[in-house]
Short mmCIF file of C-alpha atoms and ligand atoms in Angstrom, two decimals:
data_model
loop_
_atom_site.label_atom_id
_atom_site.label_comp_id
_atom_site.label_asym_id
_atom_site.label_seq_id
_atom_site.Cartn_x
_atom_site.Cartn_y
_atom_site.Cartn_z
CA MET A 1 0.09 0.39 -0.07
CA LYS A 2 1.09 3.24 -0.78
CA ILE A 3 0.93 5.95 1.60
CA SER A 4 0.95 9.63 0.47
CA SER A 5 -0.48 13.10 2.11
CA GLU A 6 -3.36 12.85 -0.05
CA ASN A 7 -4.83 9.11 0.83
CA TYR A 8 -4.36 9.97 4.38
CA THR A 9 -6.52 8.97 6.50
CA PRO A 10 -7.06 8.14 10.09
CA ALA A 11 -7.13 4.28 9.28
CA ILE A 12 -3.64 4.56 7.42
CA ARG A 13 -2.12 6.48 10.27
CA GLU A 14 -3.07 3.58 12.59
CA GLN A 15 -1.29 1.33 10.16
CA LEU A 16 1.50 3.04 9.30
CA MET A 17 2.27 3.85 13.58
CA GLN A 18 1.93 -0.25 13.69
CA GLN A 19 4.32 -0.88 11.45
CA VAL A 20 6.84 1.50 12.74
CA GLN A 21 5.92 0.70 16.43
CA MET A 22 7.11 -3.67 15.77
CA GLN A 23 10.60 -1.70 14.55
CA MET A 24 11.57 -0.25 17.81
CA SER A 25 11.62 -0.51 21.43
CA GLU A 26 8.70 1.20 23.39
CA LYS A 27 10.58 4.12 24.44
CA ARG A 28 11.64 4.81 21.29
CA PHE A 29 8.12 4.62 19.62
CA ARG A 30 6.98 7.04 22.55
CA HIS A 31 9.66 9.11 21.29
CA VAL A 32 8.38 9.26 17.70
CA LEU A 33 4.50 9.32 18.88
CA GLY A 34 5.73 12.82 20.36
CA VAL A 35 7.76 13.64 17.31
CA GLU A 36 4.40 13.36 15.70
CA GLU A 37 2.79 15.49 17.61
CA MET A 38 5.03 18.35 18.02
CA ALA A 39 5.62 18.38 13.83
CA VAL A 40 2.00 18.59 13.30
CA ALA A 41 1.51 21.36 15.53
CA LEU A 42 4.65 23.20 13.95
CA ALA A 43 3.36 22.11 10.74
CA LYS A 44 -0.17 23.90 11.73
CA LYS A 45 1.73 27.04 12.91
CA TYR A 46 4.20 27.73 10.08
CA GLY A 47 2.06 26.64 7.43
CA CYS A 48 3.29 23.21 5.99
CA CYS A 49 1.20 20.41 5.28
CA PRO A 50 0.35 18.11 8.53
CA ASN A 51 -0.01 14.90 6.87
CA LYS A 52 3.37 15.11 5.52
CA ALA A 53 4.51 16.10 8.88
CA SER A 54 2.76 13.35 10.63
CA ILE A 55 3.97 10.68 8.04
CA ALA A 56 7.70 12.04 8.62
CA ALA A 57 7.76 12.47 12.02
CA LEU A 58 6.09 8.65 11.85
CA ALA A 59 8.74 6.96 10.00
CA HIS A 60 11.66 9.43 10.99
CA ASP A 61 13.33 7.17 12.85
CA TYR A 62 12.00 3.59 11.44
CA ALA A 63 15.05 2.20 10.85
CA LYS A 64 17.33 3.07 13.67
CA GLU A 65 17.35 -0.10 15.06
CA ARG A 66 18.93 -2.05 12.38
CA SER A 67 21.85 -3.78 12.15
CA ASP A 68 24.89 -1.81 10.65
CA ASP A 69 25.23 -4.59 8.17
CA ALA A 70 21.60 -3.94 6.96
CA PHE A 71 22.63 -0.44 6.65
CA ILE A 72 26.04 -1.41 4.70
CA PHE A 73 24.31 -3.77 2.80
CA MET A 74 21.64 -0.69 1.39
CA ILE A 75 24.06 1.51 1.00
CA LYS A 76 26.33 -0.95 -1.24
CA LYS A 77 23.10 -2.29 -2.94
CA LEU A 78 21.95 1.13 -4.11
CA LYS A 79 25.45 2.33 -5.05
CA MET A 80 24.94 4.76 -2.56
CA ASP A 81 27.92 7.73 -1.65
CA PRO A 82 30.76 5.23 -0.30
CA ASP A 83 32.13 7.54 2.14
CA LEU A 84 28.94 6.24 3.90
CA LEU A 85 30.67 3.58 5.26
CA ASN A 86 32.94 5.34 7.30
CA TRP A 87 29.96 6.69 9.38
CA ASP A 88 27.52 4.62 11.87
CA ASN A 89 23.89 4.59 12.96
CA ALA A 90 23.68 7.85 14.12
CA ILE A 91 24.80 9.12 10.08
CA TRP A 92 22.56 6.01 8.40
CA HIS A 93 19.24 5.79 10.23
CA GLY A 94 18.27 8.67 8.38
CA ILE A 95 20.36 8.98 5.12
CA VAL A 96 20.10 5.76 4.49
CA GLY A 97 17.01 4.93 6.56
CA ALA A 98 15.11 6.85 4.14
CA GLU A 99 15.45 3.94 1.48
CA PHE A 100 14.14 1.31 4.01
CA VAL A 101 10.98 3.72 4.30
CA ARG A 102 10.92 4.00 0.94
CA GLN A 103 10.95 -0.05 0.18
CA GLU A 104 9.07 -0.87 2.90
CA LEU A 105 6.61 1.47 4.17
CA GLY A 106 5.19 2.33 0.83
CA ILE A 107 6.45 6.28 1.16
CA GLU A 108 7.44 7.66 -2.01
CA ASP A 109 6.99 11.73 -1.14
CA GLU A 110 10.12 13.05 -2.16
CA GLU A 111 9.61 16.00 0.33
CA ILE A 112 9.35 13.33 3.09
CA LEU A 113 11.69 11.25 2.19
CA GLN A 114 14.11 14.04 2.40
CA ALA A 115 12.68 15.11 5.47
CA ILE A 116 13.64 12.16 6.89
CA ARG A 117 17.51 11.92 5.28
CA VAL A 118 18.33 15.27 7.12
CA HIS A 119 16.40 14.29 10.28
CA THR A 120 19.68 14.20 12.32
CA THR A 121 22.25 16.66 10.18
CA GLY A 122 20.17 19.24 8.73
CA ALA A 123 21.39 20.64 5.50
CA ALA A 124 22.22 24.28 4.19
CA LYS A 125 18.80 24.22 2.26
CA MET A 126 16.15 22.53 4.37
CA SER A 127 12.50 22.83 3.30
CA LEU A 128 9.86 23.92 5.68
CA LEU A 129 9.16 20.27 6.17
CA ASP A 130 12.72 19.62 6.74
CA GLN A 131 13.20 22.05 9.68
CA VAL A 132 9.32 21.02 11.06
CA ILE A 133 11.20 17.01 11.52
CA TYR A 134 14.69 18.14 12.48
CA VAL A 135 13.15 20.77 15.46
CA ALA A 136 9.89 18.58 16.72
CA ASP A 137 12.71 15.73 16.27
CA TYR A 138 14.75 18.05 19.19
CA VAL A 139 12.03 19.47 21.19
CA GLU A 140 9.44 16.68 21.37
CA PRO A 141 7.52 16.35 24.89
CA ASN A 142 9.94 13.50 25.93
CA ARG A 143 12.89 15.26 25.67
CA ASP A 144 14.64 16.16 28.65
CA PHE A 145 18.03 18.03 28.37
CA PRO A 146 19.38 21.33 29.68
CA GLY A 147 18.18 23.75 27.11
CA VAL A 148 15.25 22.27 26.02
CA GLN A 149 13.07 24.73 27.56
CA GLU A 150 14.57 27.26 25.23
CA ALA A 151 14.66 25.26 22.31
CA ARG A 152 10.95 24.61 22.89
CA GLN A 153 10.20 28.21 23.24
CA LEU A 154 11.85 29.55 19.88
CA ALA A 155 10.42 26.56 18.28
CA LEU A 156 7.02 28.02 18.92
CA THR A 157 8.00 31.49 18.05
CA ASN A 158 11.10 31.36 15.29
CA LEU A 159 11.53 27.97 13.38
CA ALA A 160 14.95 29.38 11.77
CA ALA A 161 15.86 30.13 15.27
CA ALA A 162 15.08 26.96 16.72
CA VAL A 163 17.06 25.15 14.00
CA ALA A 164 20.03 27.58 14.70
CA TYR A 165 19.88 27.11 18.47
CA GLU A 166 19.80 22.82 18.03
CA THR A 167 22.91 23.08 15.10
CA LYS A 168 25.00 24.98 17.72
CA HIS A 169 24.13 22.50 20.59
CA THR A 170 24.26 19.56 18.86
CA LEU A 171 27.84 20.65 17.40
CA GLN A 172 28.61 21.93 20.66
CA PHE A 173 28.03 18.09 21.98
CA LEU A 174 29.59 16.42 19.72
CA LEU A 175 32.81 18.56 19.92
CA LYS A 176 32.92 17.85 23.72
CA LYS A 177 32.69 14.07 23.35
CA GLU A 178 35.12 14.45 21.26
CA LEU A 179 32.89 12.50 17.98
CA PRO A 180 33.25 12.89 14.47
CA ILE A 181 31.36 15.65 12.60
CA TYR A 182 29.47 14.92 9.83
CA PRO A 183 30.50 17.24 6.62
CA LYS A 184 26.69 18.14 6.58
CA THR A 185 26.38 19.06 10.37
CA ILE A 186 28.98 21.67 9.23
CA GLU A 187 27.14 22.82 6.64
CA THR A 188 24.47 23.21 8.42
CA TYR A 189 26.27 25.17 11.15
CA ASN A 190 27.58 27.62 8.36
CA GLN A 191 24.14 28.11 7.09
CA TRP A 192 21.92 28.50 9.92
CA VAL A 193 24.38 29.59 12.56
CA VAL A 194 26.91 31.99 11.29
CA LYS A 195 25.89 35.12 11.59
CA LYS A 196 25.90 37.07 8.09
P1 GDP B 1 17.27 10.45 17.62
O1 GDP B 1 17.17 10.05 16.15
O2 GDP B 1 16.11 10.87 17.48
O3 GDP B 1 17.59 9.96 18.96
O4 GDP B 1 18.09 11.66 17.26
P2 GDP B 1 18.98 12.29 15.56
O5 GDP B 1 18.45 11.62 14.50
O6 GDP B 1 18.70 13.78 16.00
O7 GDP B 1 20.34 12.16 16.24
C1 GDP B 1 21.12 10.83 16.38
C2 GDP B 1 22.36 11.01 17.37
O8 GDP B 1 23.37 11.72 15.93
C3 GDP B 1 22.66 12.02 18.12
O9 GDP B 1 23.09 11.33 19.02
C4 GDP B 1 23.55 13.06 17.66
O10 GDP B 1 23.93 14.03 19.09
C5 GDP B 1 23.61 12.66 16.37
N1 GDP B 1 24.85 13.09 15.59
C6 GDP B 1 23.77 13.97 15.47
N2 GDP B 1 25.16 15.20 13.71
C7 GDP B 1 26.26 13.87 14.00
C8 GDP B 1 27.32 14.01 13.65
O11 GDP B 1 27.51 15.44 12.88
N3 GDP B 1 28.39 13.01 14.21
C9 GDP B 1 27.90 12.05 14.81
N4 GDP B 1 29.17 11.51 14.74
N5 GDP B 1 26.69 12.13 15.07
C10 GDP B 1 25.74 13.48 15.21
FE1 FE B 2 16.43 10.17 14.48
FE1 FE B 3 14.43 10.88 16.62
#
């Protein structure tokens, strides 16, 4: 069954939720539902399609619990950028995860797939839907970390400022832990955080 924003009924949403739930822990599924709630609210506030926001949110971490081997197999099968092989689940579950979403959930809407691809790293160019999913993932009601209140406040008042806040704080977190920075994360920083 193909899922699109046009044929998206409550019954199809329920079915999508079930398919997603089967792929993950209870805790991660709770996170996904929180992202959906926040993404739909942000979509309504900033004027992008709430159905697309719901579908993208429900599917955004669909592949997160797949094995490394499953991601490596998919990268090779689809002849994706070989540099991806130098990264891990944190980077794969969005960019490569979108291909699992396309193949297994029948979601072919490119705007939705792109929002899933960039949900972890952001990108220099982000559509409204990309921004909504990126920010909703960070501030959904189950998230609890220093700064989440301020991020939520920004999300409800200035979406681009929320993207900037999240990007800056994620980068600080990665630097502090001496984790590798994916080049797209730096592109996002240069576009959204650096003062012009
Ligand atoms: P989640 O899937 O809901 O937990 O959230 P995300 O998809 O946003 O992030 C997944 C993980 O990727 C988090 O631990 C982030 O800190 C991490 N992450 C984000 N950007 C980068 C990056 O550039 N490099 C690395 N190594 N990890 C990143
Ligand atoms: Fe994620
Ligand atoms: Fe997430």
